[in-house]
């Protein structure tokens, strides 16, 4: 929308102008001229959706050399989806691939797209997103007054189609619906060139080009929901077989040209599903009563959760239907960075307005992810979580070498079970309702809310026990580590600079040690022996002791050399093992101070000053007065217990 628009009136006017620009009305003859200029106009539904997706562009996933893409086998993402969906690139790629091959009129154009996954994995949202794609697109051309807003080219009689196709440079597919066929004869005396054509907009609410089929009570499955019905009141007026009695207002009728969504599809009776299958496979739907078959052009997208799918699949009488379904798996996301984005998005779109303390969503996400990950013999679950997230995990002073691709390969059904997005959102809400006054949620309150919810849940005993362990043990430890680092950062004046200074100093001394040379003091220029005590004080932070130290120092220097050879500037964060050691060193340097000053009773004036400065630092870094209090009390009780 134009940013210069200031008033409501202007906004309305501008919108109307833009819309009227797209609108068109004319005769079929005039429409033919339009198609001649633009042979792509009479697009079939799958091709339309695919083109619209592609029009939003794609983004290549950079192939970083040392971090294999966590989205194996995928080289690009689709911008249209990536604004709203996180961590399910593979599922999206599968959906786009379906529309692509269907747009090329391959077998898939005659199959149902079926999204299957655990609850809350985004199936409904994905289909809705595709529907919004149509709603936001430019209008399409249809026979004026047709209940199925059909493609005007259907008016061309069979015997002339070859010739028209040649002249128009486009393929003509489909036949008139009974209503239009009747009107053509009765109202236009067969002069199809005079039939009015107009533009129509896709609209879910107005049921134009988008049809929705909710699950229907199996005992009361009236196919009129799908294919319309005969209007009983008109049966007296017209003879049987007169199309004027037809109400072609079923979901499949209105979805013509666009998309029809089947919610919880397998809750429906098999008989009911046959109408759906015929609509895709044969591209026809039965007209109610004795009106034969009606051509249709619909993308059918169905979804349900896995249990329904397994039940359906288990019944061999469903084979014919199964054969006509393209399954798109939509598992839960398993990457931390992406999971946090999901909650960010949901919160942004909601009325949730509380303050969210740093690491809150991260902690909640970690729990969800731990519940979704499958055990591996290669590492513990928290390590797996971090590796999936592209983080480096340090063990014995070395980056743990576990191939993400291998981890993924050994999984069986990862992402199909575990805690859902909605469960986490409920926990965030619950945490808030426990702290309405503070109007703030934090990692501690969210973890408590999660514990309470897991305790009350209907989960099996084993699962509940496992989940509580994640919350009370794994996450507890993980969060304390984060918290200590956070408080250290707030305590240490100019944290980054101090870390950098330690890093440079370590490099100087380690280099001299490895080369058996001297260290030149940076300020005095004095030549000194490498300070073994200092080196050790850093190394012991990550349990590098005794004979291991020499190897570690050599590794660091080798890293330094290779970086400088490649012209890469390095900082204390460059070499993960050393970064960890330096951070721990800084932590231990203020541990004693932290222990004393976070206890209000023992603070003297000087310590109070330090304490206040630290609190201010935390406030500057995203905490509010309510949560800063909570986390410091928590730290005092858990990190620095006497
Ligand atoms: N990977 C994801 N990226 C972005 N949002 C997601 C993702 N997964 C779930 N969501 C969000 O979680 C919420 C629940 O998703 P949705 O209702 O689409 O799930 P569903 O698979 O249809 O669940 P159900 O099986 O219960 O019907 C939505 O707000 C959705 O946007
Ligand atoms: Mg759903």
XYZ file of C-alpha atoms and ligand atoms in Angstrom:
674
model
C 0.000 0.000 0.000
C 1.181 3.490 -0.831
C 2.872 5.016 2.229
C 1.678 8.492 1.378
C -1.913 7.524 2.062
C -3.076 9.263 5.196
C -6.840 9.139 5.478
C -9.344 6.285 5.527
C -11.068 7.742 2.535
C -7.867 7.754 0.512
C -7.117 4.206 1.558
C -10.530 2.983 0.455
C -10.319 4.877 -2.812
C -6.880 3.611 -3.626
C -7.876 0.042 -2.871
C -10.938 0.339 -5.067
C -8.872 1.768 -7.900
C -6.332 -1.010 -7.688
C -9.074 -3.620 -7.678
C -11.070 -2.124 -10.488
C -7.864 -2.100 -12.467
C -7.848 -5.884 -12.336
C -11.515 -6.282 -13.045
C -12.852 -7.041 -16.442
C -16.151 -7.834 -18.098
C -16.850 -8.712 -21.682
C -18.114 -11.321 -24.055
C -16.507 -14.659 -24.723
C -15.366 -13.312 -28.086
C -13.485 -10.532 -26.333
C -12.054 -13.021 -23.868
C -10.666 -15.017 -26.799
C -8.724 -11.963 -27.915
C -7.283 -11.666 -24.445
C -6.177 -15.291 -24.417
C -4.611 -14.863 -27.811
C -2.389 -12.135 -26.396
C -1.772 -14.025 -23.183
C -2.065 -17.779 -23.807
C -1.179 -18.467 -20.160
C -4.447 -16.951 -18.969
C -6.532 -20.134 -18.850
C -4.234 -21.707 -16.296
C -5.166 -24.933 -14.567
C -5.334 -24.902 -10.786
C -2.072 -26.697 -9.943
C -0.078 -24.590 -12.360
C -1.635 -21.455 -10.929
C -0.632 -22.361 -7.385
C 2.863 -23.367 -8.449
C 3.400 -20.157 -10.401
C 2.229 -18.074 -7.487
C 4.624 -19.820 -5.121
C 7.530 -19.360 -7.502
C 6.630 -15.737 -8.087
C 7.535 -15.025 -4.463
C 11.021 -16.237 -5.194
C 13.423 -18.724 -3.695
C 16.499 -18.396 -1.544
C 19.526 -20.620 -1.923
C 20.755 -22.276 1.231
C 24.468 -21.503 1.469
C 26.534 -24.618 1.623
C 28.784 -23.806 4.521
C 31.913 -25.855 4.486
C 32.202 -27.104 8.019
C 28.568 -27.119 9.018
C 26.635 -29.495 6.840
C 23.216 -28.188 6.023
C 20.805 -29.393 8.643
C 18.212 -29.579 5.937
C 19.737 -32.431 4.062
C 19.016 -32.690 0.380
C 17.530 -29.233 0.176
C 19.308 -26.486 -1.659
C 16.773 -23.692 -1.580
C 13.810 -22.420 0.362
C 10.612 -20.849 -0.909
C 10.210 -17.275 0.251
C 6.452 -17.496 0.288
C 6.592 -20.089 3.047
C 9.763 -19.093 4.826
C 8.225 -15.946 6.306
C 5.829 -18.056 8.349
C 7.183 -21.568 8.608
C 10.334 -22.594 10.357
C 12.335 -25.776 10.358
C 10.042 -27.716 8.043
C 11.800 -26.899 4.797
C 11.685 -30.498 3.717
C 7.910 -30.761 4.080
C 7.530 -27.517 2.170
C 9.878 -28.669 -0.570
C 7.734 -31.774 -0.910
C 4.584 -29.692 -1.233
C 6.130 -27.442 -3.845
C 7.437 -30.448 -5.726
C 3.910 -31.847 -5.799
C 2.528 -28.639 -7.298
C 5.389 -28.489 -9.750
C 4.933 -31.953 -11.138
C 1.149 -31.545 -11.075
C 1.498 -28.301 -13.013
C 3.297 -30.260 -15.697
C 0.154 -32.395 -15.856
C 1.985 -35.457 -14.620
C 0.295 -38.181 -12.657
C 0.418 -36.026 -9.548
C -2.054 -33.577 -11.021
C -4.494 -36.427 -10.635
C -3.632 -37.195 -7.050
C -4.611 -35.869 -3.685
C -1.970 -34.031 -1.704
C -2.190 -35.403 1.780
C -0.302 -33.833 4.666
C 0.338 -36.149 7.553
C 2.034 -35.395 10.819
C 1.643 -35.134 14.560
C -0.750 -32.651 16.168
C 0.210 -29.030 15.843
C 2.995 -29.584 13.322
C 1.583 -26.973 10.976
C -0.542 -28.986 8.540
C -3.613 -26.767 8.697
C -1.491 -23.641 8.608
C 0.336 -24.847 5.506
C -2.881 -25.461 3.597
C -4.299 -22.157 4.783
C -1.166 -20.458 3.596
C -1.701 -21.881 0.110
C -5.297 -20.694 0.212
C -4.142 -17.217 1.123
C -1.857 -17.354 -1.876
C -4.897 -17.655 -4.115
C -6.893 -15.064 -2.203
C -4.123 -12.520 -2.623
C -3.602 -13.258 -6.287
C -5.051 -11.402 -9.224
C -8.560 -12.397 -10.331
C -9.257 -15.180 -12.814
C -11.645 -15.276 -15.771
C -14.855 -17.245 -15.590
C -18.185 -17.626 -17.301
C -20.394 -15.016 -15.709
C -22.982 -16.584 -13.426
C -21.533 -20.099 -13.537
C -21.927 -21.735 -10.096
C -18.519 -23.299 -10.608
C -16.968 -20.160 -12.112
C -15.703 -22.298 -14.897
C -13.108 -21.601 -17.535
C -14.803 -19.797 -20.445
C -12.901 -21.877 -23.010
C -15.264 -24.739 -22.142
C -17.749 -22.933 -24.368
C -15.829 -23.930 -27.468
C -17.541 -26.888 -29.131
C -15.545 -30.089 -29.317
C -15.233 -30.158 -33.101
C -13.607 -26.717 -33.170
C -11.178 -27.164 -30.328
C -8.159 -28.200 -32.399
C -8.509 -25.105 -34.529
C -9.006 -22.806 -31.575
C -6.075 -24.345 -29.781
C -3.891 -23.599 -32.761
C -5.085 -20.018 -32.999
C -4.853 -19.370 -29.291
C -1.653 -21.246 -28.647
C -3.113 -22.893 -25.585
C -4.519 -26.247 -24.579
C -8.255 -26.488 -23.969
C -9.451 -28.889 -21.328
C -12.863 -29.544 -19.776
C -16.539 -29.266 -20.592
C -19.394 -27.002 -19.652
C -21.274 -27.668 -16.463
C -24.962 -28.583 -16.883
C -26.086 -25.139 -15.772
C -23.962 -23.282 -18.319
C -24.823 -25.794 -21.026
C -28.500 -25.142 -20.422
C -28.088 -21.368 -20.359
C -26.043 -21.406 -23.538
C -28.949 -22.973 -25.374
C -31.835 -21.239 -23.645
C -30.452 -17.746 -23.128
C -27.952 -17.360 -25.945
C -29.465 -19.648 -28.546
C -26.160 -21.460 -28.807
C -24.217 -18.252 -29.687
C -21.375 -18.986 -27.346
C -19.350 -16.027 -28.546
C -21.912 -13.775 -26.820
C -21.770 -15.441 -23.420
C -20.553 -12.945 -20.813
C -17.235 -13.525 -19.148
C -15.987 -11.698 -16.087
C -13.206 -11.747 -13.561
C -13.631 -13.379 -10.189
C -11.525 -13.257 -7.068
C -10.569 -16.296 -5.062
C -12.278 -16.080 -1.724
C -12.631 -18.536 1.082
C -15.493 -16.624 2.678
C -17.433 -16.195 -0.524
C -16.630 -19.751 -1.536
C -15.007 -18.885 -4.814
C -12.222 -21.224 -5.864
C -11.624 -22.343 -2.273
C -13.696 -25.068 -0.662
C -13.331 -26.487 2.821
C -14.615 -29.860 3.930
C -14.681 -30.436 7.666
C -14.955 -34.008 8.900
C -18.551 -35.153 8.697
C -20.423 -37.485 11.009
C -19.978 -40.885 9.295
C -23.591 -41.829 10.043
C -24.880 -38.794 8.377
C -22.785 -38.348 5.326
C -24.745 -36.459 2.802
C -22.692 -35.985 -0.353
C -24.431 -32.684 -1.006
C -21.733 -31.108 1.147
C -19.339 -32.082 -1.618
C -21.288 -31.971 -4.851
C -24.334 -29.821 -4.170
C -27.943 -30.930 -4.401
C -31.229 -30.583 -6.207
C -33.386 -27.780 -4.910
C -36.571 -29.538 -3.829
C -38.651 -26.372 -4.081
C -37.771 -26.138 -7.754
C -38.559 -29.755 -8.528
C -42.242 -28.772 -8.835
C -41.450 -26.040 -11.319
C -39.153 -27.899 -13.647
C -39.060 -31.331 -15.063
C -36.634 -33.917 -13.767
C -33.368 -33.472 -15.584
C -33.779 -29.703 -15.946
C -30.505 -28.179 -14.726
C -32.374 -25.255 -13.206
C -33.110 -27.444 -10.203
C -29.393 -27.804 -9.530
C -27.648 -26.114 -6.649
C -24.009 -26.691 -7.496
C -22.782 -25.335 -4.194
C -20.897 -28.277 -2.702
C -17.302 -27.789 -1.588
C -15.975 -29.460 -4.735
C -18.167 -27.246 -6.923
C -17.076 -24.005 -5.360
C -13.436 -25.116 -5.224
C -13.298 -25.452 -9.006
C -10.290 -23.542 -10.422
C -8.622 -23.476 -7.021
C -8.197 -25.631 -3.990
C -10.369 -27.883 -1.850
C -9.200 -28.631 1.678
C -10.269 -31.796 3.495
C -9.805 -31.433 7.226
C -9.166 -34.638 9.227
C -9.862 -36.395 5.985
C -9.884 -39.994 7.206
C -12.556 -39.348 9.780
C -14.938 -39.522 6.819
C -16.575 -42.630 5.450
C -14.765 -44.391 2.611
C -17.725 -43.813 0.317
C -17.333 -40.151 0.908
C -13.660 -40.262 0.032
C -14.488 -41.758 -3.347
C -16.015 -38.474 -4.484
C -12.766 -36.793 -3.518
C -10.697 -39.370 -5.372
C -12.852 -39.212 -8.512
C -12.560 -35.461 -8.506
C -8.791 -35.665 -8.750
C -8.317 -38.868 -10.659
C -10.969 -38.402 -13.328
C -11.325 -34.648 -12.943
C -15.089 -35.002 -12.737
C -17.629 -34.917 -9.978
C -21.110 -36.366 -10.174
C -23.860 -33.812 -10.449
C -26.737 -34.425 -8.057
C -29.714 -36.283 -9.466
C -29.582 -37.322 -13.090
C -27.273 -34.735 -14.457
C -24.299 -36.827 -15.283
C -20.762 -35.792 -14.497
C -19.289 -32.331 -14.233
C -15.721 -31.501 -15.195
C -13.647 -29.948 -12.441
C -10.117 -28.652 -12.005
C -9.185 -28.674 -8.329
C -6.079 -29.066 -6.217
C -7.149 -31.307 -3.415
C -5.236 -30.916 -0.188
C -6.153 -33.140 2.702
C -4.639 -33.503 6.126
C -4.931 -35.517 9.295
C -2.715 -36.845 12.012
C -0.729 -40.018 11.830
C -3.028 -42.241 13.882
C -5.883 -41.709 11.437
C -3.548 -42.377 8.559
C -2.227 -45.621 10.031
C -5.751 -46.821 10.697
C -6.815 -46.025 7.174
C -3.712 -47.549 5.660
C -4.183 -50.710 7.666
C -7.436 -51.482 5.909
C -6.591 -53.180 2.633
C -9.961 -52.289 1.112
C -8.660 -48.754 0.937
C -5.915 -49.650 -1.521
C -7.554 -47.911 -4.435
C -7.668 -44.668 -2.513
C -4.162 -45.069 -1.134
C -2.822 -45.393 -4.632
C -4.130 -41.936 -5.471
C -2.576 -40.082 -2.619
C 0.722 -38.217 -2.474
C 1.821 -38.202 1.141
C 3.646 -35.156 2.421
C 5.071 -35.759 5.869
C 4.962 -32.730 8.138
C 6.999 -33.673 11.201
C 7.775 -31.317 14.053
C 10.646 -28.978 13.568
C 13.810 -30.157 15.324
C 16.050 -27.102 15.195
C 16.203 -24.847 18.207
C 16.770 -21.586 16.361
C 13.756 -22.297 14.177
C 11.544 -23.465 17.012
C 12.000 -20.206 18.870
C 10.882 -18.386 15.739
C 7.631 -20.361 15.765
C 6.715 -19.111 19.236
C 7.855 -15.627 18.368
C 5.490 -15.693 15.430
C 2.525 -17.067 17.344
C 3.064 -14.555 20.144
C 3.368 -11.707 17.695
C 0.030 -12.657 16.138
C -1.694 -12.985 19.492
C -2.737 -10.674 22.314
C 0.037 -11.972 24.509
C 1.697 -8.841 25.766
C 3.793 -9.790 28.728
C 7.495 -9.265 29.027
C 9.474 -12.316 28.009
C 12.779 -12.702 29.800
C 15.852 -13.728 27.799
C 16.153 -17.501 27.172
C 12.496 -18.135 28.047
C 11.364 -19.333 24.648
C 14.674 -21.108 24.210
C 14.169 -23.158 27.355
C 10.587 -24.011 26.408
C 11.746 -24.979 22.921
C 14.544 -27.115 24.270
C 12.027 -29.125 26.205
C 9.842 -29.594 23.136
C 12.874 -30.624 21.079
C 14.211 -33.075 23.673
C 10.803 -34.749 23.643
C 10.928 -35.026 19.868
C 14.472 -36.311 19.396
C 15.279 -39.985 19.190
C 18.025 -41.391 21.388
C 21.351 -42.104 19.742
C 24.401 -44.054 20.792
C 26.641 -41.292 19.455
C 25.881 -38.678 22.108
C 23.402 -37.531 24.715
C 20.190 -35.827 23.659
C 21.230 -32.323 24.641
C 24.351 -32.689 22.497
C 22.232 -33.946 19.629
C 19.932 -30.970 20.048
C 22.883 -28.609 19.808
C 24.404 -30.357 16.825
C 21.067 -30.166 15.019
C 21.107 -26.492 15.818
C 24.469 -26.077 14.121
C 26.299 -25.455 17.397
C 29.736 -26.766 18.187
C 29.875 -29.102 21.115
C 33.168 -29.321 22.982
C 34.437 -32.433 24.612
C 37.889 -32.833 26.105
C 39.032 -29.608 24.491
C 37.985 -30.657 21.024
C 34.940 -30.027 18.922
C 32.890 -33.181 19.026
C 32.943 -34.641 15.569
C 29.505 -36.009 14.913
C 28.112 -35.841 11.463
C 24.660 -34.327 11.471
C 23.760 -36.299 8.369
C 24.645 -39.540 10.113
C 22.573 -38.570 13.109
C 19.624 -37.920 10.900
C 20.081 -41.071 8.920
C 19.852 -43.356 11.925
C 16.516 -41.931 13.057
C 13.371 -43.847 12.383
C 10.461 -41.544 12.901
C 11.972 -38.525 14.529
C 9.699 -35.509 14.628
C 6.544 -37.592 14.494
C 6.188 -37.743 18.277
C 6.716 -35.451 21.202
C 5.486 -32.206 22.613
C 3.419 -30.080 20.271
C 3.646 -26.400 19.524
C 0.317 -25.859 21.254
C 1.489 -27.555 24.448
C 4.379 -25.130 24.685
C 2.138 -22.159 23.970
C -0.186 -23.275 26.767
C 2.764 -23.459 29.129
C 3.706 -19.879 28.249
C 0.124 -18.793 28.948
C 0.039 -20.686 32.224
C 3.328 -19.192 33.337
C 1.883 -15.774 32.700
C -1.347 -16.377 34.552
C 0.775 -17.349 37.550
C 2.510 -14.010 37.376
C -0.095 -11.543 36.212
C 1.232 -8.837 38.542
C 4.775 -9.005 37.264
C 3.362 -9.308 33.730
C 6.443 -11.282 32.823
C 7.417 -14.819 32.027
C 10.893 -16.215 32.463
C 12.690 -19.521 32.012
C 12.054 -20.467 35.602
C 8.317 -19.865 35.581
C 7.922 -21.527 32.195
C 9.819 -24.574 33.312
C 7.590 -24.777 36.372
C 4.486 -24.472 34.206
C 5.778 -27.237 31.968
C 6.460 -29.481 34.945
C 2.920 -28.925 36.226
C 1.428 -29.621 32.826
C 3.451 -32.786 32.310
C 2.413 -34.018 35.775
C -1.244 -33.515 34.945
C -1.052 -34.812 31.405
C -2.488 -38.029 30.073
C 0.938 -39.252 29.013
C 2.002 -42.801 29.711
C 4.041 -43.279 32.890
C 7.324 -43.861 31.075
C 6.928 -40.831 28.890
C 5.934 -38.651 31.810
C 8.985 -39.789 33.731
C 11.238 -39.093 30.771
C 9.747 -35.623 30.254
C 10.109 -34.718 33.920
C 13.717 -35.781 33.755
C 14.289 -33.451 30.817
C 12.736 -30.596 32.726
C 14.149 -31.196 36.162
C 17.549 -32.493 35.256
C 18.760 -31.833 31.711
C 17.171 -28.425 31.308
C 17.837 -27.386 34.860
C 21.570 -27.906 34.330
C 21.546 -26.345 30.913
C 19.754 -23.263 32.127
C 22.043 -22.821 35.114
C 25.009 -22.772 32.760
C 23.368 -20.102 30.670
C 22.416 -18.142 33.723
C 25.875 -18.155 35.196
C 27.317 -16.957 31.938
C 24.719 -14.245 31.750
C 25.391 -13.010 35.250
C 29.130 -13.155 34.684
C 28.711 -11.010 31.606
C 26.748 -8.535 33.649
C 29.367 -8.539 36.398
C 32.494 -8.300 34.361
C 33.017 -4.782 33.243
C 33.601 -4.760 29.471
C 33.204 -8.509 29.225
C 34.033 -8.805 25.541
C 37.234 -6.785 25.912
C 38.375 -8.813 28.862
C 37.660 -12.040 27.028
C 39.519 -10.734 24.008
C 42.506 -9.747 26.136
C 42.651 -13.198 27.718
C 42.430 -14.746 24.284
C 45.290 -12.686 22.843
C 47.378 -13.341 25.873
C 46.723 -17.044 25.659
C 47.698 -17.075 21.988
C 50.962 -15.224 22.670
C 51.984 -17.580 25.418
C 50.800 -20.743 23.717
C 52.635 -19.787 20.550
C 55.855 -19.182 22.428
C 55.380 -22.461 24.246
C 54.861 -24.410 21.044
C 57.744 -22.691 19.217
C 59.971 -22.849 22.258
C 60.471 -19.110 21.940
C 59.859 -16.083 24.107
C 56.846 -13.864 24.515
C 57.251 -10.231 23.742
C 55.306 -8.171 26.246
C 52.844 -6.058 24.268
C 53.450 -2.872 26.241
C 57.041 -3.048 27.470
C 58.527 -5.097 24.645
C 60.300 -7.194 27.258
C 61.072 -10.808 26.327
C 59.499 -13.279 28.705
C 59.309 -17.039 29.129
C 55.834 -18.402 28.231
C 53.730 -18.378 31.396
C 52.809 -21.983 31.909
C 50.734 -21.218 34.996
C 48.562 -18.794 33.092
C 48.053 -21.233 30.207
C 47.103 -23.963 32.637
C 44.640 -21.706 34.448
C 42.710 -21.355 31.211
C 43.039 -24.952 30.083
C 41.890 -26.468 33.330
C 38.550 -24.758 32.835
C 37.726 -27.347 30.225
C 39.523 -30.194 31.937
C 42.674 -30.089 29.840
C 45.301 -31.141 32.291
C 48.683 -32.822 32.365
C 49.934 -34.211 29.102
C 46.806 -33.154 27.223
C 47.857 -29.511 27.487
C 50.634 -29.716 24.915
C 48.354 -31.167 22.251
C 45.710 -28.576 22.988
C 48.192 -25.728 22.627
C 49.407 -27.153 19.327
C 45.827 -27.392 18.077
C 45.161 -23.783 18.990
C 48.277 -22.570 17.216
C 47.585 -24.704 14.166
C 44.165 -23.124 14.067
C 45.645 -19.664 14.400
C 48.085 -20.285 11.536
C 45.531 -21.729 9.218
C 43.242 -18.784 9.891
C 45.905 -16.209 9.209
C 46.914 -18.050 6.056
C 43.328 -17.719 4.835
C 43.298 -14.086 5.853
C 40.545 -14.658 8.422
C 40.579 -12.325 11.385
C 40.003 -14.187 14.594
C 38.569 -13.309 17.962
C 37.996 -15.110 21.216
C 34.816 -16.617 19.781
C 36.580 -18.161 16.768
C 37.967 -21.308 18.279
C 35.139 -22.916 20.163
C 37.127 -24.906 22.766
C 39.187 -21.890 23.739
C 36.134 -19.652 23.815
C 34.520 -22.026 26.271
C 37.644 -22.075 28.436
C 37.910 -18.301 28.476
C 34.275 -17.876 29.379
C 34.621 -20.347 32.197
C 37.728 -18.586 33.385
C 35.838 -15.305 33.551
C 32.995 -17.024 35.344
C 35.244 -18.467 37.975
C 36.874 -15.074 38.460
C 33.609 -13.572 39.620
C 32.062 -16.643 41.211
C 33.079 -15.708 44.698
C 31.892 -12.158 44.220
C 28.608 -13.376 42.762
C 28.100 -15.674 45.681
C 28.513 -12.894 48.189
C 26.741 -10.031 46.527
C 23.661 -11.901 45.352
C 22.900 -12.422 49.033
C 21.430 -9.145 50.186
C 22.264 -9.702 53.830
C 26.011 -9.863 53.426
C 26.641 -6.989 51.041
C 28.822 -4.076 52.099
C 28.706 -0.652 50.441
C 31.259 -1.484 47.776
C 29.584 -4.750 46.975
C 26.211 -3.059 46.775
C 27.644 -0.760 44.151
C 28.879 -3.728 42.129
C 25.560 -5.461 42.587
C 23.606 -2.452 41.368
C 25.814 -2.088 38.318
C 25.313 -5.759 37.517
C 21.550 -5.458 37.861
C 21.577 -2.422 35.609
C 23.539 -4.416 33.050
C 20.943 -7.157 33.111
C 18.159 -4.619 32.735
C 19.971 -3.184 29.735
C 20.198 -6.665 28.291
C 16.514 -7.451 28.139
C 15.481 -8.273 31.704
C 12.728 -6.395 33.477
C 12.590 -5.511 37.154
C 10.386 -8.513 37.838
C 12.460 -11.186 36.149
C 15.819 -9.797 37.166
C 14.740 -10.387 40.707
C 13.541 -13.897 39.964
C 16.668 -15.023 38.172
C 19.049 -13.572 40.737
C 17.243 -15.305 43.566
C 17.311 -18.472 41.553
C 21.017 -18.079 40.894
C 21.716 -17.455 44.559
C 19.830 -20.587 45.527
C 21.111 -22.860 42.818
C 24.469 -21.659 41.591
C 26.210 -20.349 44.642
C 24.792 -22.386 47.456
C 26.956 -22.173 50.573
N 7.230 -25.468 11.722
C 6.369 -24.481 12.018
N 6.622 -23.220 11.621
C 5.768 -22.217 11.940
N 4.662 -22.367 12.652
C 4.351 -23.595 13.070
C 5.171 -24.717 12.770
N 4.624 -25.803 13.317
C 3.511 -25.391 13.938
N 3.338 -24.068 13.792
C 2.258 -23.251 14.368
O 1.645 -24.002 15.383
C 0.256 -23.791 15.403
C -0.490 -25.092 15.201
O -0.369 -25.507 13.856
P -1.545 -26.158 12.982
O -2.860 -25.869 13.563
O -1.312 -25.788 11.571
O -1.175 -27.681 13.198
P -1.871 -28.995 12.639
O -0.742 -29.827 12.145
O -2.953 -28.670 11.700
O -2.423 -29.619 13.985
P -3.651 -30.659 14.201
O -3.134 -32.004 13.796
O -3.867 -30.597 15.662
O -4.785 -30.173 13.384
C -0.038 -22.778 14.316
O -0.066 -21.499 14.878
C 1.148 -22.936 13.385
O 1.372 -21.775 12.652
Mg -5.023 -28.981 11.887
